[in-house]
Amino acid sequence: MTFNQVKIKAVEQTLRDALTPVSQYSKVLYESMSYSVDAGGKRLRPYLCLLSYELFRNDIDRVLPIAAALEMIHTYSLIHDDLPALDNDDLRRGRPTNHKVYGEAIAILAGDGLLTYAFELTGRAVVQHKMSPEIIPILAMKAGPSGMVGGQTADMQGDKAQKDSELLDYIHNHKTADLIEASILCGAIAGGANQEDLTRLKVYAVNIGLAFQIADDILDETSTAEELGKSVGKDLEQGKLTYPALYGIEASRQKANTLVNGAVEALSYYGSKASELVELARFIVERKS
Ligand code: GRG
């Protein structure tokens, strides 16, 4: 699948505009934030936000700041995840990691800056366009301690010797699936989705979120650093609790495919209007990077 480049360019322009330095004294902070945001990446979360919005409305300019905010939160999590105190990685999105270029202190601040700025952009869009304010606590909950940060904390404690499938699902559902779910729900709410819509989209989101992390675990064992633009084989090396570690590669692939089928089924109500979201669900398990 190729993502619609008009949409990707619109998100990237919104990010560039937002990350223009405001003062010479904080220039290095903006450079460091831009360094990781500009490094590329699939832009999956903003793309999901735009596609969910488009189930309900076509004027995507209204939601672009929220789509950009999702990419900022995702990029912050990658910068912090790569720090020596966490994963201690040298390569991300095909480039040296943020702390390798700017040092640990600025990398921490760049992550902090992206996270808080994301909420400024989201809050402003909600106020300006009179969107449901519910978007803000959903985003905070899915990114915060009961969401992505909680999942990351559990991940640090996960060891494959534990063979704990409940812990594994907690890690994947929160570390990865929660921000994917937030992207879909925030886009849909911004577009004016009702409760029944949100129930359907939640099923889609939870399924593709978990499938995405299973695919990521498989790629970590089967792909190369050149293909992925980040280090590979670390899960095995560190004895991490992952789907392949617990169930093997083949059963993990099957589980991911079953989840994608469930996701696609949840969108049948929308017919051809949801065709890009359906295609994207399939891409999640077929992707090579
Ligand atoms: C608060 C200290 C502190 C750290 C936060 C929450 C967190 C650190 C890290 C979790 C982020 C993480 C590494 C989640 C795993 C999800 C994942 C597979 C990320 C890669 O996403 P892609 O493939 O990346 O969409 P691109 O580069 O394409 O955007």
PDB file of C-alpha atoms and ligand atoms in Angstrom:
ATOM      1  CA  MET A   1       0.000   0.000   0.000  1.00  0.00           C
ATOM      2  CA  THR A   2       1.195   3.538  -0.667  1.00  0.00           C
ATOM      3  CA  PHE A   3      -0.087   6.237   1.630  1.00  0.00           C
ATOM      4  CA  ASN A   4      -1.720   9.208  -0.108  1.00  0.00           C
ATOM      5  CA  GLN A   5       1.198  11.631  -0.462  1.00  0.00           C
ATOM      6  CA  VAL A   6      -1.030  14.726  -0.488  1.00  0.00           C
ATOM      7  CA  LYS A   7      -2.163  13.847   3.026  1.00  0.00           C
ATOM      8  CA  ILE A   8       1.353  12.956   4.217  1.00  0.00           C
ATOM      9  CA  LYS A   9       2.743  16.229   2.809  1.00  0.00           C
ATOM     10  CA  ALA A  10      -0.039  18.199   4.518  1.00  0.00           C
ATOM     11  CA  VAL A  11       0.848  16.604   7.881  1.00  0.00           C
ATOM     12  CA  GLU A  12       4.564  17.231   7.326  1.00  0.00           C
ATOM     13  CA  GLN A  13       3.937  20.875   6.413  1.00  0.00           C
ATOM     14  CA  THR A  14       1.852  21.315   9.583  1.00  0.00           C
ATOM     15  CA  LEU A  15       4.724  19.826  11.606  1.00  0.00           C
ATOM     16  CA  ARG A  16       7.311  22.065   9.923  1.00  0.00           C
ATOM     17  CA  ASP A  17       5.220  25.204  10.503  1.00  0.00           C
ATOM     18  CA  ALA A  18       4.686  24.280  14.141  1.00  0.00           C
ATOM     19  CA  LEU A  19       8.380  23.595  14.737  1.00  0.00           C
ATOM     20  CA  THR A  20       9.697  26.942  13.514  1.00  0.00           C
ATOM     21  CA  PRO A  21      11.921  28.307  16.328  1.00  0.00           C
ATOM     22  CA  VAL A  22      10.283  31.087  18.365  1.00  0.00           C
ATOM     23  CA  SER A  23      13.436  32.460  20.033  1.00  0.00           C
ATOM     24  CA  GLN A  24      17.170  32.251  19.357  1.00  0.00           C
ATOM     25  CA  TYR A  25      17.624  31.061  22.960  1.00  0.00           C
ATOM     26  CA  SER A  26      15.614  27.891  22.391  1.00  0.00           C
ATOM     27  CA  LYS A  27      16.822  27.308  18.813  1.00  0.00           C
ATOM     28  CA  VAL A  28      18.705  24.108  19.645  1.00  0.00           C
ATOM     29  CA  LEU A  29      15.555  22.641  21.211  1.00  0.00           C
ATOM     30  CA  TYR A  30      13.561  23.265  18.015  1.00  0.00           C
ATOM     31  CA  GLU A  31      16.411  21.866  15.918  1.00  0.00           C
ATOM     32  CA  SER A  32      16.497  18.737  18.031  1.00  0.00           C
ATOM     33  CA  MET A  33      12.683  18.277  17.886  1.00  0.00           C
ATOM     34  CA  SER A  34      12.741  18.818  14.089  1.00  0.00           C
ATOM     35  CA  TYR A  35      15.695  16.459  13.652  1.00  0.00           C
ATOM     36  CA  SER A  36      13.663  13.475  14.887  1.00  0.00           C
ATOM     37  CA  VAL A  37      10.321  14.554  13.397  1.00  0.00           C
ATOM     38  CA  ASP A  38      11.887  15.224   9.962  1.00  0.00           C
ATOM     39  CA  ALA A  39      13.748  11.913   9.949  1.00  0.00           C
ATOM     40  CA  GLY A  40      10.759  10.331   8.216  1.00  0.00           C
ATOM     41  CA  GLY A  41       8.844   7.385   9.530  1.00  0.00           C
ATOM     42  CA  LYS A  42       5.647   5.991   8.125  1.00  0.00           C
ATOM     43  CA  ARG A  43       3.377   8.690   9.643  1.00  0.00           C
ATOM     44  CA  LEU A  44       0.968   5.898  10.493  1.00  0.00           C
ATOM     45  CA  ARG A  45      -0.700   7.629  13.446  1.00  0.00           C
ATOM     46  CA  PRO A  46      -1.494  10.945  11.698  1.00  0.00           C
ATOM     47  CA  TYR A  47      -2.626   8.998   8.646  1.00  0.00           C
ATOM     48  CA  LEU A  48      -5.030   6.930  10.740  1.00  0.00           C
ATOM     49  CA  CYS A  49      -6.354  10.121  12.323  1.00  0.00           C
ATOM     50  CA  LEU A  50      -7.066  11.654   8.901  1.00  0.00           C
ATOM     51  CA  LEU A  51      -8.697   8.505   7.514  1.00  0.00           C
ATOM     52  CA  SER A  52     -10.967   8.151  10.563  1.00  0.00           C
ATOM     53  CA  TYR A  53     -11.916  11.821  10.302  1.00  0.00           C
ATOM     54  CA  GLU A  54     -12.763  11.333   6.620  1.00  0.00           C
ATOM     55  CA  LEU A  55     -15.356   8.703   7.481  1.00  0.00           C
ATOM     56  CA  PHE A  56     -17.401  11.664   8.727  1.00  0.00           C
ATOM     57  CA  ARG A  57     -16.127  14.873   7.070  1.00  0.00           C
ATOM     58  CA  ASN A  58     -13.900  15.855   4.142  1.00  0.00           C
ATOM     59  CA  ASP A  59     -12.365  19.152   5.281  1.00  0.00           C
ATOM     60  CA  ILE A  60      -9.155  17.682   6.746  1.00  0.00           C
ATOM     61  CA  ASP A  61      -7.520  21.072   7.429  1.00  0.00           C
ATOM     62  CA  ARG A  62      -9.512  21.242  10.686  1.00  0.00           C
ATOM     63  CA  VAL A  63      -7.911  18.059  12.012  1.00  0.00           C
ATOM     64  CA  LEU A  64      -4.339  18.482  10.681  1.00  0.00           C
ATOM     65  CA  PRO A  65      -3.038  19.990  13.969  1.00  0.00           C
ATOM     66  CA  ILE A  66      -4.322  16.921  15.850  1.00  0.00           C
ATOM     67  CA  ALA A  67      -2.770  14.584  13.269  1.00  0.00           C
ATOM     68  CA  ALA A  68       0.538  16.458  13.673  1.00  0.00           C
ATOM     69  CA  ALA A  69       0.181  16.283  17.465  1.00  0.00           C
ATOM     70  CA  LEU A  70      -0.100  12.481  17.277  1.00  0.00           C
ATOM     71  CA  GLU A  71       3.152  12.308  15.306  1.00  0.00           C
ATOM     72  CA  MET A  72       4.777  14.583  17.920  1.00  0.00           C
ATOM     73  CA  ILE A  73       3.708  12.297  20.780  1.00  0.00           C
ATOM     74  CA  HIS A  74       4.931   9.250  18.851  1.00  0.00           C
ATOM     75  CA  THR A  75       8.280  10.929  18.074  1.00  0.00           C
ATOM     76  CA  TYR A  76       8.730  11.964  21.717  1.00  0.00           C
ATOM     77  CA  SER A  77       8.218   8.343  22.753  1.00  0.00           C
ATOM     78  CA  LEU A  78      10.864   7.184  20.264  1.00  0.00           C
ATOM     79  CA  ILE A  79      13.409   9.812  21.414  1.00  0.00           C
ATOM     80  CA  HIS A  80      12.939   8.852  25.071  1.00  0.00           C
ATOM     81  CA  ASP A  81      12.803   5.128  24.301  1.00  0.00           C
ATOM     82  CA  ASP A  82      16.241   5.366  22.612  1.00  0.00           C
ATOM     83  CA  LEU A  83      17.920   7.088  25.603  1.00  0.00           C
ATOM     84  CA  PRO A  84      20.739   5.260  27.429  1.00  0.00           C
ATOM     85  CA  ALA A  85      18.495   4.859  30.511  1.00  0.00           C
ATOM     86  CA  LEU A  86      15.898   3.002  28.418  1.00  0.00           C
ATOM     87  CA  ASP A  87      16.832   1.101  25.237  1.00  0.00           C
ATOM     88  CA  ASN A  88      20.194   2.796  24.613  1.00  0.00           C
ATOM     89  CA  ASP A  89      19.860   2.768  20.822  1.00  0.00           C
ATOM     90  CA  ASP A  90      22.119   4.463  18.271  1.00  0.00           C
ATOM     91  CA  LEU A  91      19.921   4.231  15.174  1.00  0.00           C
ATOM     92  CA  ARG A  92      16.345   5.425  14.578  1.00  0.00           C
ATOM     93  CA  ARG A  93      14.533   6.136  11.327  1.00  0.00           C
ATOM     94  CA  GLY A  94      17.804   5.479   9.523  1.00  0.00           C
ATOM     95  CA  ARG A  95      19.651   8.237  11.415  1.00  0.00           C
ATOM     96  CA  PRO A  96      21.756   8.462  14.584  1.00  0.00           C
ATOM     97  CA  THR A  97      19.378   8.765  17.545  1.00  0.00           C
ATOM     98  CA  ASN A  98      18.561  12.200  18.965  1.00  0.00           C
ATOM     99  CA  HIS A  99      20.813  11.921  22.036  1.00  0.00           C
ATOM    100  CA  LYS A 100      23.746  10.815  19.840  1.00  0.00           C
ATOM    101  CA  VAL A 101      23.501  14.117  17.969  1.00  0.00           C
ATOM    102  CA  TYR A 102      22.276  16.595  20.609  1.00  0.00           C
ATOM    103  CA  GLY A 103      23.300  14.905  23.864  1.00  0.00           C
ATOM    104  CA  GLU A 104      21.058  13.379  26.508  1.00  0.00           C
ATOM    105  CA  ALA A 105      19.886  16.598  28.147  1.00  0.00           C
ATOM    106  CA  ILE A 106      18.587  18.158  24.927  1.00  0.00           C
ATOM    107  CA  ALA A 107      17.087  14.822  23.808  1.00  0.00           C
ATOM    108  CA  ILE A 108      15.096  14.639  27.064  1.00  0.00           C
ATOM    109  CA  LEU A 109      13.940  18.235  26.591  1.00  0.00           C
ATOM    110  CA  ALA A 110      13.063  17.603  22.918  1.00  0.00           C
ATOM    111  CA  GLY A 111      10.793  14.742  24.041  1.00  0.00           C
ATOM    112  CA  ASP A 112       9.243  16.907  26.763  1.00  0.00           C
ATOM    113  CA  GLY A 113       8.777  19.732  24.263  1.00  0.00           C
ATOM    114  CA  LEU A 114       7.066  17.531  21.669  1.00  0.00           C
ATOM    115  CA  LEU A 115       4.729  15.977  24.231  1.00  0.00           C
ATOM    116  CA  THR A 116       3.528  19.264  25.705  1.00  0.00           C
ATOM    117  CA  TYR A 117       3.387  21.034  22.352  1.00  0.00           C
ATOM    118  CA  ALA A 118       1.140  18.235  21.070  1.00  0.00           C
ATOM    119  CA  PHE A 119      -1.436  19.147  23.712  1.00  0.00           C
ATOM    120  CA  GLU A 120      -1.184  22.847  22.865  1.00  0.00           C
ATOM    121  CA  LEU A 121      -1.917  22.093  19.185  1.00  0.00           C
ATOM    122  CA  THR A 122      -4.748  19.724  20.044  1.00  0.00           C
ATOM    123  CA  GLY A 123      -6.317  22.090  22.573  1.00  0.00           C
ATOM    124  CA  ARG A 124      -6.195  25.003  20.136  1.00  0.00           C
ATOM    125  CA  ALA A 125      -7.824  22.953  17.342  1.00  0.00           C
ATOM    126  CA  VAL A 126     -10.579  21.776  19.711  1.00  0.00           C
ATOM    127  CA  VAL A 127     -11.331  25.353  20.824  1.00  0.00           C
ATOM    128  CA  GLN A 128     -11.044  26.945  17.365  1.00  0.00           C
ATOM    129  CA  HIS A 129     -13.235  24.387  15.607  1.00  0.00           C
ATOM    130  CA  LYS A 130     -15.579  23.697  18.536  1.00  0.00           C
ATOM    131  CA  MET A 131     -14.757  19.988  18.505  1.00  0.00           C
ATOM    132  CA  SER A 132     -15.776  17.731  21.383  1.00  0.00           C
ATOM    133  CA  PRO A 133     -13.376  18.469  24.298  1.00  0.00           C
ATOM    134  CA  GLU A 134     -13.387  14.713  25.008  1.00  0.00           C
ATOM    135  CA  ILE A 135     -10.497  14.479  22.518  1.00  0.00           C
ATOM    136  CA  ILE A 136      -8.070  15.908  25.080  1.00  0.00           C
ATOM    137  CA  PRO A 137      -8.545  13.440  27.987  1.00  0.00           C
ATOM    138  CA  ILE A 138      -8.663  10.513  25.534  1.00  0.00           C
ATOM    139  CA  LEU A 139      -5.322  11.550  24.066  1.00  0.00           C
ATOM    140  CA  ALA A 140      -3.819  12.111  27.530  1.00  0.00           C
ATOM    141  CA  MET A 141      -5.116   8.797  28.870  1.00  0.00           C
ATOM    142  CA  LYS A 142      -3.837   6.783  25.900  1.00  0.00           C
ATOM    143  CA  ALA A 143      -0.391   8.444  25.943  1.00  0.00           C
ATOM    144  CA  GLY A 144       0.048   8.596  29.726  1.00  0.00           C
ATOM    145  CA  PRO A 145       0.569   6.264  32.693  1.00  0.00           C
ATOM    146  CA  SER A 146      -2.534   4.166  32.025  1.00  0.00           C
ATOM    147  CA  GLY A 147      -1.574   4.016  28.331  1.00  0.00           C
ATOM    148  CA  MET A 148       1.706   4.150  26.436  1.00  0.00           C
ATOM    149  CA  VAL A 149       3.970   5.118  29.344  1.00  0.00           C
ATOM    150  CA  GLY A 150       2.432   2.387  31.531  1.00  0.00           C
ATOM    151  CA  GLY A 151       2.976  -0.128  28.726  1.00  0.00           C
ATOM    152  CA  GLN A 152       6.584   0.923  28.378  1.00  0.00           C
ATOM    153  CA  THR A 153       7.069   0.464  32.139  1.00  0.00           C
ATOM    154  CA  ALA A 154       5.666  -3.077  31.961  1.00  0.00           C
ATOM    155  CA  ASP A 155       7.842  -3.771  28.899  1.00  0.00           C
ATOM    156  CA  MET A 156      10.969  -2.990  30.895  1.00  0.00           C
ATOM    157  CA  GLN A 157       9.955  -5.694  33.369  1.00  0.00           C
ATOM    158  CA  GLY A 158       8.918  -8.295  30.775  1.00  0.00           C
ATOM    159  CA  ASP A 159      11.174 -11.325  30.532  1.00  0.00           C
ATOM    160  CA  LYS A 160      10.398 -14.258  28.237  1.00  0.00           C
ATOM    161  CA  ALA A 161      11.245 -16.749  31.003  1.00  0.00           C
ATOM    162  CA  GLN A 162       8.079 -15.547  32.766  1.00  0.00           C
ATOM    163  CA  LYS A 163       5.928 -16.983  29.921  1.00  0.00           C
ATOM    164  CA  ASP A 164       3.214 -14.599  31.081  1.00  0.00           C
ATOM    165  CA  SER A 165       0.705 -14.097  28.257  1.00  0.00           C
ATOM    166  CA  GLU A 166      -1.381 -11.650  30.311  1.00  0.00           C
ATOM    167  CA  LEU A 167       1.665  -9.413  30.845  1.00  0.00           C
ATOM    168  CA  LEU A 168       2.541  -9.689  27.151  1.00  0.00           C
ATOM    169  CA  ASP A 169      -0.935  -8.509  26.135  1.00  0.00           C
ATOM    170  CA  TYR A 170      -0.795  -5.671  28.674  1.00  0.00           C
ATOM    171  CA  ILE A 171       2.537  -4.509  27.215  1.00  0.00           C
ATOM    172  CA  HIS A 172       1.375  -4.602  23.592  1.00  0.00           C
ATOM    173  CA  ASN A 173      -2.051  -3.123  24.238  1.00  0.00           C
ATOM    174  CA  HIS A 174      -0.627  -0.163  26.107  1.00  0.00           C
ATOM    175  CA  LYS A 175       2.886   0.454  24.760  1.00  0.00           C
ATOM    176  CA  THR A 176       1.753   0.378  21.141  1.00  0.00           C
ATOM    177  CA  ALA A 177      -1.975  -0.101  20.599  1.00  0.00           C
ATOM    178  CA  ASP A 178      -3.127   2.758  22.838  1.00  0.00           C
ATOM    179  CA  LEU A 179      -1.606   5.561  20.739  1.00  0.00           C
ATOM    180  CA  ILE A 180      -2.900   3.898  17.567  1.00  0.00           C
ATOM    181  CA  GLU A 181      -6.345   3.764  19.181  1.00  0.00           C
ATOM    182  CA  ALA A 182      -6.085   7.426  20.223  1.00  0.00           C
ATOM    183  CA  SER A 183      -5.236   8.363  16.623  1.00  0.00           C
ATOM    184  CA  ILE A 184      -8.376   6.670  15.327  1.00  0.00           C
ATOM    185  CA  LEU A 185     -10.714   7.850  18.097  1.00  0.00           C
ATOM    186  CA  CYS A 186      -9.468  11.472  18.064  1.00  0.00           C
ATOM    187  CA  GLY A 187      -9.844  11.660  14.268  1.00  0.00           C
ATOM    188  CA  ALA A 188     -13.338  10.198  14.452  1.00  0.00           C
ATOM    189  CA  ILE A 189     -14.482  12.431  17.335  1.00  0.00           C
ATOM    190  CA  ALA A 190     -13.085  15.513  15.556  1.00  0.00           C
ATOM    191  CA  GLY A 191     -15.194  14.483  12.557  1.00  0.00           C
ATOM    192  CA  GLY A 192     -18.335  14.172  14.699  1.00  0.00           C
ATOM    193  CA  ALA A 193     -18.600  10.385  15.186  1.00  0.00           C
ATOM    194  CA  ASN A 194     -21.395   9.133  17.468  1.00  0.00           C
ATOM    195  CA  GLN A 195     -21.139   6.472  20.212  1.00  0.00           C
ATOM    196  CA  GLU A 196     -21.982   3.585  17.852  1.00  0.00           C
ATOM    197  CA  ASP A 197     -19.281   4.756  15.439  1.00  0.00           C
ATOM    198  CA  LEU A 198     -16.767   4.915  18.282  1.00  0.00           C
ATOM    199  CA  THR A 199     -17.655   1.394  19.424  1.00  0.00           C
ATOM    200  CA  ARG A 200     -16.976   0.045  15.899  1.00  0.00           C
ATOM    201  CA  LEU A 201     -13.796   2.043  15.490  1.00  0.00           C
ATOM    202  CA  LYS A 202     -12.516   0.937  18.882  1.00  0.00           C
ATOM    203  CA  VAL A 203     -12.729  -2.715  17.790  1.00  0.00           C
ATOM    204  CA  TYR A 204     -10.840  -1.848  14.596  1.00  0.00           C
ATOM    205  CA  ALA A 205      -8.241   0.132  16.574  1.00  0.00           C
ATOM    206  CA  VAL A 206      -7.554  -2.437  19.292  1.00  0.00           C
ATOM    207  CA  ASN A 207      -7.172  -5.173  16.658  1.00  0.00           C
ATOM    208  CA  ILE A 208      -4.786  -3.303  14.365  1.00  0.00           C
ATOM    209  CA  GLY A 209      -2.859  -1.909  17.352  1.00  0.00           C
ATOM    210  CA  LEU A 210      -2.067  -5.376  18.674  1.00  0.00           C
ATOM    211  CA  ALA A 211      -1.427  -6.718  15.137  1.00  0.00           C
ATOM    212  CA  PHE A 212       1.008  -3.835  14.564  1.00  0.00           C
ATOM    213  CA  GLN A 213       3.136  -4.735  17.598  1.00  0.00           C
ATOM    214  CA  ILE A 214       3.080  -8.463  16.771  1.00  0.00           C
ATOM    215  CA  ALA A 215       4.293  -7.569  13.246  1.00  0.00           C
ATOM    216  CA  ASP A 216       6.961  -5.356  14.834  1.00  0.00           C
ATOM    217  CA  ASP A 217       8.129  -8.243  17.057  1.00  0.00           C
ATOM    218  CA  ILE A 218       8.323 -10.525  13.994  1.00  0.00           C
ATOM    219  CA  LEU A 219      10.272  -7.924  11.978  1.00  0.00           C
ATOM    220  CA  ASP A 220      12.729  -7.534  14.876  1.00  0.00           C
ATOM    221  CA  GLU A 221      13.639 -11.211  14.391  1.00  0.00           C
ATOM    222  CA  THR A 222      13.392 -11.483  10.605  1.00  0.00           C
ATOM    223  CA  SER A 223      14.430  -8.111   9.113  1.00  0.00           C
ATOM    224  CA  THR A 224      17.613  -6.066   8.871  1.00  0.00           C
ATOM    225  CA  ALA A 225      18.692  -2.703  10.305  1.00  0.00           C
ATOM    226  CA  GLU A 226      18.917  -1.333   6.722  1.00  0.00           C
ATOM    227  CA  GLU A 227      15.311  -2.259   6.013  1.00  0.00           C
ATOM    228  CA  LEU A 228      13.940  -1.014   9.327  1.00  0.00           C
ATOM    229  CA  GLY A 229      16.194   1.998   9.932  1.00  0.00           C
ATOM    230  CA  LYS A 230      16.598   0.902  13.563  1.00  0.00           C
ATOM    231  CA  SER A 231      18.541  -1.786  15.371  1.00  0.00           C
ATOM    232  CA  VAL A 232      17.223  -5.357  15.081  1.00  0.00           C
ATOM    233  CA  GLY A 233      17.501  -8.545  17.133  1.00  0.00           C
ATOM    234  CA  LYS A 234      17.494  -6.728  20.467  1.00  0.00           C
ATOM    235  CA  ASP A 235      14.397  -8.507  21.766  1.00  0.00           C
ATOM    236  CA  LEU A 236      16.067 -11.899  21.348  1.00  0.00           C
ATOM    237  CA  GLU A 237      19.371 -10.628  22.732  1.00  0.00           C
ATOM    238  CA  GLN A 238      17.697  -9.213  25.851  1.00  0.00           C
ATOM    239  CA  GLY A 239      15.349 -12.203  26.320  1.00  0.00           C
ATOM    240  CA  LYS A 240      12.327  -9.909  25.905  1.00  0.00           C
ATOM    241  CA  LEU A 241       8.759 -11.093  26.338  1.00  0.00           C
ATOM    242  CA  THR A 242       7.400 -10.922  22.763  1.00  0.00           C
ATOM    243  CA  TYR A 243       4.852 -12.798  20.636  1.00  0.00           C
ATOM    244  CA  PRO A 244       7.503 -14.822  18.730  1.00  0.00           C
ATOM    245  CA  ALA A 245       9.263 -15.630  22.032  1.00  0.00           C
ATOM    246  CA  LEU A 246       6.069 -16.960  23.571  1.00  0.00           C
ATOM    247  CA  TYR A 247       4.263 -18.533  20.583  1.00  0.00           C
ATOM    248  CA  GLY A 248       6.816 -18.807  17.734  1.00  0.00           C
ATOM    249  CA  ILE A 249       6.889 -16.879  14.452  1.00  0.00           C
ATOM    250  CA  GLU A 250       4.225 -18.863  12.587  1.00  0.00           C
ATOM    251  CA  ALA A 251       1.586 -18.731  15.348  1.00  0.00           C
ATOM    252  CA  SER A 252       2.358 -15.018  15.787  1.00  0.00           C
ATOM    253  CA  ARG A 253       1.726 -14.412  12.066  1.00  0.00           C
ATOM    254  CA  GLN A 254      -1.573 -16.265  12.312  1.00  0.00           C
ATOM    255  CA  LYS A 255      -2.626 -14.274  15.361  1.00  0.00           C
ATOM    256  CA  ALA A 256      -1.816 -10.986  13.576  1.00  0.00           C
ATOM    257  CA  ASN A 257      -3.849 -12.063  10.515  1.00  0.00           C
ATOM    258  CA  THR A 258      -6.823 -13.041  12.693  1.00  0.00           C
ATOM    259  CA  LEU A 259      -6.706  -9.646  14.379  1.00  0.00           C
ATOM    260  CA  VAL A 260      -6.639  -7.860  11.025  1.00  0.00           C
ATOM    261  CA  ASN A 261      -9.659  -9.859   9.852  1.00  0.00           C
ATOM    262  CA  GLY A 262     -11.507  -8.802  13.007  1.00  0.00           C
ATOM    263  CA  ALA A 263     -10.545  -5.183  12.360  1.00  0.00           C
ATOM    264  CA  VAL A 264     -11.824  -5.316   8.775  1.00  0.00           C
ATOM    265  CA  GLU A 265     -15.102  -6.911   9.875  1.00  0.00           C
ATOM    266  CA  ALA A 266     -15.687  -4.122  12.394  1.00  0.00           C
ATOM    267  CA  LEU A 267     -15.738  -1.600   9.531  1.00  0.00           C
ATOM    268  CA  SER A 268     -18.138  -3.502   7.239  1.00  0.00           C
ATOM    269  CA  TYR A 269     -20.944  -1.088   8.291  1.00  0.00           C
ATOM    270  CA  TYR A 270     -19.161   1.749   6.383  1.00  0.00           C
ATOM    271  CA  GLY A 271     -18.819  -0.158   3.090  1.00  0.00           C
ATOM    272  CA  SER A 272     -16.509   1.396   0.504  1.00  0.00           C
ATOM    273  CA  LYS A 273     -16.141   4.586   2.589  1.00  0.00           C
ATOM    274  CA  ALA A 274     -13.758   2.636   4.828  1.00  0.00           C
ATOM    275  CA  SER A 275     -11.734   1.063   2.002  1.00  0.00           C
ATOM    276  CA  GLU A 276      -8.510   2.934   2.875  1.00  0.00           C
ATOM    277  CA  LEU A 277      -8.784   1.937   6.542  1.00  0.00           C
ATOM    278  CA  VAL A 278      -9.287  -1.675   5.415  1.00  0.00           C
ATOM    279  CA  GLU A 279      -6.237  -1.465   3.151  1.00  0.00           C
ATOM    280  CA  LEU A 280      -4.227   0.026   5.979  1.00  0.00           C
ATOM    281  CA  ALA A 281      -5.162  -2.831   8.322  1.00  0.00           C
ATOM    282  CA  ARG A 282      -3.788  -5.299   5.766  1.00  0.00           C
ATOM    283  CA  PHE A 283      -0.648  -3.203   5.278  1.00  0.00           C
ATOM    284  CA  ILE A 284       0.087  -3.451   9.006  1.00  0.00           C
ATOM    285  CA  VAL A 285       0.838  -7.154   8.796  1.00  0.00           C
ATOM    286  CA  GLU A 286       2.312  -7.152   5.291  1.00  0.00           C
ATOM    287  CA  ARG A 287       4.757  -4.265   5.804  1.00  0.00           C
ATOM    288  CA  LYS A 288       8.498  -4.814   5.559  1.00  0.00           C
ATOM    289  CA  SER A 289       9.526  -1.833   7.720  1.00  0.00           C
TER     290      SER A 289
HETATM  291  C1  GRG B   1       8.530   8.764  29.334  1.00  0.00           C
HETATM  292  C2  GRG B   1      10.992   8.163  29.694  1.00  0.00           C
HETATM  293  C3  GRG B   1       9.736   8.018  28.941  1.00  0.00           C
HETATM  294  C4  GRG B   1       9.723   7.205  27.907  1.00  0.00           C
HETATM  295  C5  GRG B   1       8.578   6.996  27.088  1.00  0.00           C
HETATM  296  C6  GRG B   1       6.491   5.404  26.116  1.00  0.00           C
HETATM  297  C7  GRG B   1       7.860   5.220  25.625  1.00  0.00           C
HETATM  298  C8  GRG B   1       8.983   5.899  26.231  1.00  0.00           C
HETATM  299  C9  GRG B   1       8.151   4.428  24.647  1.00  0.00           C
HETATM  300  C10 GRG B   1       7.164   3.637  23.946  1.00  0.00           C
HETATM  301  C11 GRG B   1       7.376   3.854  22.488  1.00  0.00           C
HETATM  302  C12 GRG B   1       7.669   2.639  21.709  1.00  0.00           C
HETATM  303  C13 GRG B   1       9.060   2.360  21.317  1.00  0.00           C
HETATM  304  C14 GRG B   1       6.634   1.892  21.328  1.00  0.00           C
HETATM  305  C15 GRG B   1       6.778   0.781  20.447  1.00  0.00           C
HETATM  306  C16 GRG B   1       5.898   1.094  19.288  1.00  0.00           C
HETATM  307  C17 GRG B   1       6.589   1.000  17.976  1.00  0.00           C
HETATM  308  C18 GRG B   1       6.604  -0.318  17.309  1.00  0.00           C
HETATM  309  C19 GRG B   1       7.123   2.059  17.454  1.00  0.00           C
HETATM  310  C20 GRG B   1       7.632   2.180  16.071  1.00  0.00           C
HETATM  311  O1  GRG B   1       6.564   2.740  15.335  1.00  0.00           O
HETATM  312  P1  GRG B   1       6.604   2.900  13.754  1.00  0.00           P
HETATM  313  O2  GRG B   1       7.031   1.604  13.113  1.00  0.00           O
HETATM  314  O3  GRG B   1       7.781   3.956  13.590  1.00  0.00           O
HETATM  315  O4  GRG B   1       5.302   3.474  13.317  1.00  0.00           O
HETATM  316  P2  GRG B   1       7.984   5.069  12.454  1.00  0.00           P
HETATM  317  O5  GRG B   1       9.446   5.447  12.576  1.00  0.00           O
HETATM  318  O6  GRG B   1       7.630   4.478  11.119  1.00  0.00           O
HETATM  319  O7  GRG B   1       7.081   6.212  12.821  1.00  0.00           O
END
